[in-house]
PDB file of C-alpha atoms in Angstrom:
ATOM      1  CA  UNK A   1      43.710 -22.471 -11.364  1.00 63.00           C
ATOM      2  CA  UNK A   2      46.026 -25.218 -12.555  1.00 66.00           C
ATOM      3  CA  UNK A   3      45.450 -24.283 -16.203  1.00 74.00           C
ATOM      4  CA  UNK A   4      47.004 -20.844 -15.550  1.00 82.00           C
ATOM      5  CA  UNK A   5      50.267 -22.136 -14.050  1.00 88.00           C
ATOM      6  CA  UNK A   6      53.415 -23.329 -15.822  1.00 90.00           C
ATOM      7  CA  UNK A   7      54.434 -26.987 -15.764  1.00 93.00           C
ATOM      8  CA  UNK A   8      57.433 -26.056 -13.596  1.00 95.00           C
ATOM      9  CA  UNK A   9      55.206 -24.386 -10.997  1.00 93.00           C
ATOM     10  CA  UNK A  10      52.747 -27.286 -10.961  1.00 94.00           C
ATOM     11  CA  UNK A  11      55.699 -29.670 -10.572  1.00 95.00           C
ATOM     12  CA  UNK A  12      57.027 -27.626  -7.616  1.00 96.00           C
ATOM     13  CA  UNK A  13      53.576 -27.654  -5.980  1.00 96.00           C
ATOM     14  CA  UNK A  14      53.382 -31.429  -6.517  1.00 97.00           C
ATOM     15  CA  UNK A  15      56.815 -31.969  -4.905  1.00 97.00           C
ATOM     16  CA  UNK A  16      55.920 -29.782  -1.930  1.00 98.00           C
ATOM     17  CA  UNK A  17      52.583 -31.566  -1.600  1.00 97.00           C
ATOM     18  CA  UNK A  18      54.083 -35.054  -1.677  1.00 98.00           C
ATOM     19  CA  UNK A  19      56.719 -34.012   0.889  1.00 98.00           C
ATOM     20  CA  UNK A  20      54.075 -32.656   3.275  1.00 98.00           C
ATOM     21  CA  UNK A  21      51.783 -35.674   2.868  1.00 98.00           C
ATOM     22  CA  UNK A  22      54.670 -38.097   3.440  1.00 98.00           C
ATOM     23  CA  UNK A  23      55.907 -36.183   6.503  1.00 97.00           C
ATOM     24  CA  UNK A  24      52.437 -35.949   7.995  1.00 97.00           C
ATOM     25  CA  UNK A  25      51.603 -39.595   7.267  1.00 98.00           C
ATOM     26  CA  UNK A  26      54.849 -40.887   8.786  1.00 97.00           C
ATOM     27  CA  UNK A  27      54.295 -38.758  11.882  1.00 96.00           C
ATOM     28  CA  UNK A  28      50.653 -39.791  12.227  1.00 96.00           C
ATOM     29  CA  UNK A  29      51.536 -43.469  11.879  1.00 96.00           C
ATOM     30  CA  UNK A  30      54.238 -43.134  14.554  1.00 95.00           C
ATOM     31  CA  UNK A  31      51.775 -41.455  16.916  1.00 93.00           C
ATOM     32  CA  UNK A  32      49.096 -44.075  16.259  1.00 94.00           C
ATOM     33  CA  UNK A  33      51.670 -46.782  17.024  1.00 94.00           C
ATOM     34  CA  UNK A  34      52.573 -44.949  20.259  1.00 91.00           C
ATOM     35  CA  UNK A  35      48.891 -44.731  21.204  1.00 90.00           C
ATOM     36  CA  UNK A  36      48.496 -48.492  20.841  1.00 91.00           C
ATOM     37  CA  UNK A  37      51.612 -49.004  22.982  1.00 91.00           C
ATOM     38  CA  UNK A  38      50.325 -46.780  25.794  1.00 87.00           C
ATOM     39  CA  UNK A  39      48.944 -48.948  28.608  1.00 88.00           C
ATOM     40  CA  UNK A  40      47.159 -46.231  30.605  1.00 86.00           C
ATOM     41  CA  UNK A  41      45.417 -43.099  29.376  1.00 83.00           C
ATOM     42  CA  UNK A  42      44.418 -39.941  31.177  1.00 87.00           C
ATOM     43  CA  UNK A  43      42.677 -36.836  29.858  1.00 89.00           C
ATOM     44  CA  UNK A  44      45.928 -34.868  29.507  1.00 84.00           C
ATOM     45  CA  UNK A  45      47.518 -37.608  27.431  1.00 86.00           C
ATOM     46  CA  UNK A  46      44.427 -37.877  25.227  1.00 89.00           C
ATOM     47  CA  UNK A  47      44.459 -34.107  24.597  1.00 90.00           C
ATOM     48  CA  UNK A  48      48.171 -34.194  23.737  1.00 88.00           C
ATOM     49  CA  UNK A  49      47.678 -37.110  21.308  1.00 91.00           C
ATOM     50  CA  UNK A  50      44.772 -35.296  19.617  1.00 94.00           C
ATOM     51  CA  UNK A  51      46.873 -32.123  19.335  1.00 93.00           C
ATOM     52  CA  UNK A  52      49.794 -34.045  17.819  1.00 94.00           C
ATOM     53  CA  UNK A  53      47.570 -35.922  15.357  1.00 96.00           C
ATOM     54  CA  UNK A  54      46.031 -32.580  14.358  1.00 97.00           C
ATOM     55  CA  UNK A  55      49.498 -31.177  13.573  1.00 96.00           C
ATOM     56  CA  UNK A  56      50.348 -34.145  11.353  1.00 97.00           C
ATOM     57  CA  UNK A  57      46.855 -34.041   9.838  1.00 97.00           C
ATOM     58  CA  UNK A  58      47.411 -30.371   9.005  1.00 98.00           C
ATOM     59  CA  UNK A  59      50.601 -31.292   7.149  1.00 98.00           C
ATOM     60  CA  UNK A  60      48.643 -33.852   5.117  1.00 98.00           C
ATOM     61  CA  UNK A  61      45.929 -31.239   4.417  1.00 98.00           C
ATOM     62  CA  UNK A  62      48.610 -28.786   3.226  1.00 98.00           C
ATOM     63  CA  UNK A  63      50.079 -31.409   0.915  1.00 98.00           C
ATOM     64  CA  UNK A  64      46.726 -32.304  -0.603  1.00 98.00           C
ATOM     65  CA  UNK A  65      45.982 -28.583  -1.109  1.00 97.00           C
ATOM     66  CA  UNK A  66      49.275 -28.145  -2.983  1.00 97.00           C
ATOM     67  CA  UNK A  67      48.665 -31.168  -5.211  1.00 96.00           C
ATOM     68  CA  UNK A  68      45.165 -29.896  -6.008  1.00 95.00           C
ATOM     69  CA  UNK A  69      46.570 -26.342  -6.550  1.00 93.00           C
ATOM     70  CA  UNK A  70      44.058 -24.915  -4.081  1.00 93.00           C
ATOM     71  CA  UNK A  71      43.809 -21.176  -3.612  1.00 86.00           C
ATOM     72  CA  UNK A  72      45.417 -21.006  -0.145  1.00 94.00           C
ATOM     73  CA  UNK A  73      47.759 -24.007  -0.435  1.00 96.00           C
ATOM     74  CA  UNK A  74      50.974 -22.028  -0.104  1.00 97.00           C
ATOM     75  CA  UNK A  75      49.651 -19.927   2.790  1.00 97.00           C
ATOM     76  CA  UNK A  76      48.818 -23.110   4.700  1.00 98.00           C
ATOM     77  CA  UNK A  77      52.153 -24.687   3.731  1.00 98.00           C
ATOM     78  CA  UNK A  78      53.971 -21.610   4.973  1.00 98.00           C
ATOM     79  CA  UNK A  79      52.172 -21.782   8.329  1.00 98.00           C
ATOM     80  CA  UNK A  80      52.852 -25.517   8.578  1.00 97.00           C
ATOM     81  CA  UNK A  81      56.572 -24.910   8.157  1.00 98.00           C
ATOM     82  CA  UNK A  82      56.660 -21.897  10.485  1.00 98.00           C
ATOM     83  CA  UNK A  83      55.333 -24.227  13.208  1.00 96.00           C
ATOM     84  CA  UNK A  84      58.355 -26.471  12.548  1.00 97.00           C
ATOM     85  CA  UNK A  85      61.105 -23.831  12.729  1.00 97.00           C
ATOM     86  CA  UNK A  86      61.666 -23.616  16.494  1.00 96.00           C
ATOM     87  CA  UNK A  87      62.194 -26.348  19.028  1.00 94.00           C
ATOM     88  CA  UNK A  88      62.478 -25.249  22.631  1.00 92.00           C
ATOM     89  CA  UNK A  89      62.613 -26.425  26.205  1.00 89.00           C
ATOM     90  CA  UNK A  90      61.834 -24.215  29.165  1.00 88.00           C
ATOM     91  CA  UNK A  91      61.560 -25.224  32.783  1.00 84.00           C
ATOM     92  CA  UNK A  92      58.343 -27.230  32.845  1.00 83.00           C
ATOM     93  CA  UNK A  93      57.650 -27.354  29.100  1.00 86.00           C
ATOM     94  CA  UNK A  94      59.203 -28.763  25.913  1.00 88.00           C
ATOM     95  CA  UNK A  95      57.938 -28.484  22.323  1.00 91.00           C
ATOM     96  CA  UNK A  96      59.307 -29.703  19.012  1.00 94.00           C
ATOM     97  CA  UNK A  97      57.405 -30.576  15.826  1.00 95.00           C
ATOM     98  CA  UNK A  98      58.624 -31.829  12.464  1.00 96.00           C
ATOM     99  CA  UNK A  99      56.507 -33.250   9.633  1.00 97.00           C
ATOM    100  CA  UNK A 100      59.209 -34.372   7.242  1.00 96.00           C
ATOM    101  CA  UNK A 101      62.958 -34.001   7.520  1.00 96.00           C
ATOM    102  CA  UNK A 102      64.599 -31.987  10.275  1.00 96.00           C
ATOM    103  CA  UNK A 103      68.108 -30.698  10.807  1.00 97.00           C
ATOM    104  CA  UNK A 104      68.171 -28.795  14.078  1.00 96.00           C
ATOM    105  CA  UNK A 105      71.017 -26.563  15.239  1.00 97.00           C
ATOM    106  CA  UNK A 106      70.761 -24.850  18.578  1.00 96.00           C
ATOM    107  CA  UNK A 107      71.930 -23.972  22.034  1.00 94.00           C
ATOM    108  CA  UNK A 108      71.532 -25.720  25.367  1.00 91.00           C
ATOM    109  CA  UNK A 109      71.887 -23.464  28.393  1.00 90.00           C
ATOM    110  CA  UNK A 110      72.410 -25.202  31.720  1.00 82.00           C
ATOM    111  CA  UNK A 111      75.536 -24.886  33.848  1.00 82.00           C
ATOM    112  CA  UNK A 112      77.361 -24.129  30.608  1.00 86.00           C
ATOM    113  CA  UNK A 113      76.474 -23.099  27.078  1.00 90.00           C
ATOM    114  CA  UNK A 114      76.520 -25.950  24.574  1.00 92.00           C
ATOM    115  CA  UNK A 115      75.892 -26.142  20.858  1.00 94.00           C
ATOM    116  CA  UNK A 116      73.652 -29.011  19.796  1.00 92.00           C
ATOM    117  CA  UNK A 117      72.894 -30.544  16.425  1.00 94.00           C
ATOM    118  CA  UNK A 118      70.348 -33.210  15.522  1.00 94.00           C
ATOM    119  CA  UNK A 119      68.629 -34.627  12.464  1.00 95.00           C
ATOM    120  CA  UNK A 120      65.548 -36.753  12.058  1.00 95.00           C
ATOM    121  CA  UNK A 121      62.280 -37.386  10.327  1.00 94.00           C
ATOM    122  CA  UNK A 122      58.687 -36.622  11.386  1.00 95.00           C
ATOM    123  CA  UNK A 123      58.669 -36.276  15.130  1.00 93.00           C
ATOM    124  CA  UNK A 124      56.991 -34.370  17.873  1.00 91.00           C
ATOM    125  CA  UNK A 125      57.887 -33.753  21.483  1.00 88.00           C
ATOM    126  CA  UNK A 126      55.490 -32.226  23.963  1.00 84.00           C
ATOM    127  CA  UNK A 127      56.451 -32.478  27.608  1.00 81.00           C
ATOM    128  CA  UNK A 128      54.737 -30.695  30.446  1.00 77.00           C
ATOM    129  CA  UNK A 129      55.780 -30.424  34.056  1.00 73.00           C
ATOM    130  CA  UNK A 130      59.356 -31.518  33.345  1.00 67.00           C
ATOM    131  CA  UNK A 131      61.740 -31.305  36.252  1.00 68.00           C
ATOM    132  CA  UNK A 132      64.526 -29.894  34.105  1.00 69.00           C
ATOM    133  CA  UNK A 133      65.797 -26.362  34.565  1.00 77.00           C
ATOM    134  CA  UNK A 134      67.719 -26.423  31.277  1.00 81.00           C
ATOM    135  CA  UNK A 135      66.883 -23.991  28.501  1.00 90.00           C
ATOM    136  CA  UNK A 136      67.121 -25.237  24.930  1.00 92.00           C
ATOM    137  CA  UNK A 137      66.491 -23.433  21.669  1.00 95.00           C
ATOM    138  CA  UNK A 138      67.007 -24.997  18.248  1.00 96.00           C
ATOM    139  CA  UNK A 139      66.211 -23.959  14.691  1.00 97.00           C
ATOM    140  CA  UNK A 140      65.136 -26.455  12.034  1.00 97.00           C
ATOM    141  CA  UNK A 141      67.271 -25.513   9.040  1.00 98.00           C
ATOM    142  CA  UNK A 142      65.163 -27.628   6.658  1.00 98.00           C
ATOM    143  CA  UNK A 143      61.972 -25.780   7.684  1.00 98.00           C
ATOM    144  CA  UNK A 144      63.707 -22.415   7.141  1.00 98.00           C
ATOM    145  CA  UNK A 145      64.813 -23.496   3.649  1.00 98.00           C
ATOM    146  CA  UNK A 146      61.282 -24.707   2.873  1.00 98.00           C
ATOM    147  CA  UNK A 147      59.849 -21.350   3.995  1.00 98.00           C
ATOM    148  CA  UNK A 148      62.225 -19.552   1.626  1.00 98.00           C
ATOM    149  CA  UNK A 149      61.219 -21.913  -1.204  1.00 98.00           C
ATOM    150  CA  UNK A 150      57.495 -21.468  -0.474  1.00 98.00           C
ATOM    151  CA  UNK A 151      57.900 -17.670  -0.519  1.00 97.00           C
ATOM    152  CA  UNK A 152      59.674 -17.881  -3.873  1.00 96.00           C
ATOM    153  CA  UNK A 153      56.996 -20.239  -5.192  1.00 96.00           C
ATOM    154  CA  UNK A 154      54.255 -17.841  -4.002  1.00 94.00           C
ATOM    155  CA  UNK A 155      55.854 -14.998  -5.958  1.00 95.00           C
ATOM    156  CA  UNK A 156      56.090 -17.209  -9.036  1.00 93.00           C
ATOM    157  CA  UNK A 157      52.417 -18.164  -8.750  1.00 91.00           C
ATOM    158  CA  UNK A 158      51.413 -14.498  -8.397  1.00 89.00           C
ATOM    159  CA  UNK A 159      53.496 -13.551 -11.445  1.00 89.00           C
ATOM    160  CA  UNK A 160      52.024 -16.345 -13.548  1.00 87.00           C
ATOM    161  CA  UNK A 161      48.468 -15.482 -12.568  1.00 85.00           C
ATOM    162  CA  UNK A 162      49.116 -11.779 -13.190  1.00 81.00           C
ATOM    163  CA  UNK A 163      50.118 -12.611 -16.777  1.00 78.00           C
ATOM    164  CA  UNK A 164      46.565 -13.847 -17.278  1.00 69.00           C
ATOM    165  CA  UNK A 165      45.057 -10.811 -15.502  1.00 66.00           C
ATOM    166  CA  UNK A 166      43.622 -13.024 -12.765  1.00 60.00           C
ATOM    167  CA  UNK A 167      42.934 -11.436  -9.379  1.00 60.00           C
ATOM    168  CA  UNK A 168      45.736 -11.742  -6.819  1.00 53.00           C
ATOM    169  CA  UNK A 169      43.356 -13.630  -4.521  1.00 51.00           C
ATOM    170  CA  UNK A 170      43.426 -16.536  -6.958  1.00 47.00           C
ATOM    171  CA  UNK A 171      46.984 -17.559  -6.032  1.00 48.00           C
ATOM    172  CA  UNK A 172      47.915 -20.907  -4.532  1.00 55.00           C
TER     173      UNK A 172
END
């Protein structure tokens, strides 16, 4: 499919791919380091580590698919970034995932309503059975911008493939 796309589109896919591979690799390395620092394991912890490594592995898969201009690369990349949009904490459960750069803006609802802002690189938080009764909801602005870019890139790919009368199912 690469031969049907413009140099600009291939360059955009390469940039997106490298970003996703780097974000996933950094996250996976951090988790592997955390695993080696963990003195005691239980089945719950093992399942959580496998889940987290799978998320970062998926980011790497998405990046490789983009670099190789695979058919469903942008669909997978879109899903990968949708998973990174929301960070939340409910009584008893917390979840946040970023494979790459994050800039979160959100609200913390406890005794008062607070605005919170944070930035970081490749991280994940999964907490179960927390004793907190605070509600938190944050949006990763970088992930939202990437979703918009991926949607635009998908349209560009479709347009370029349509010029060659290739079926719509052949898009990245």
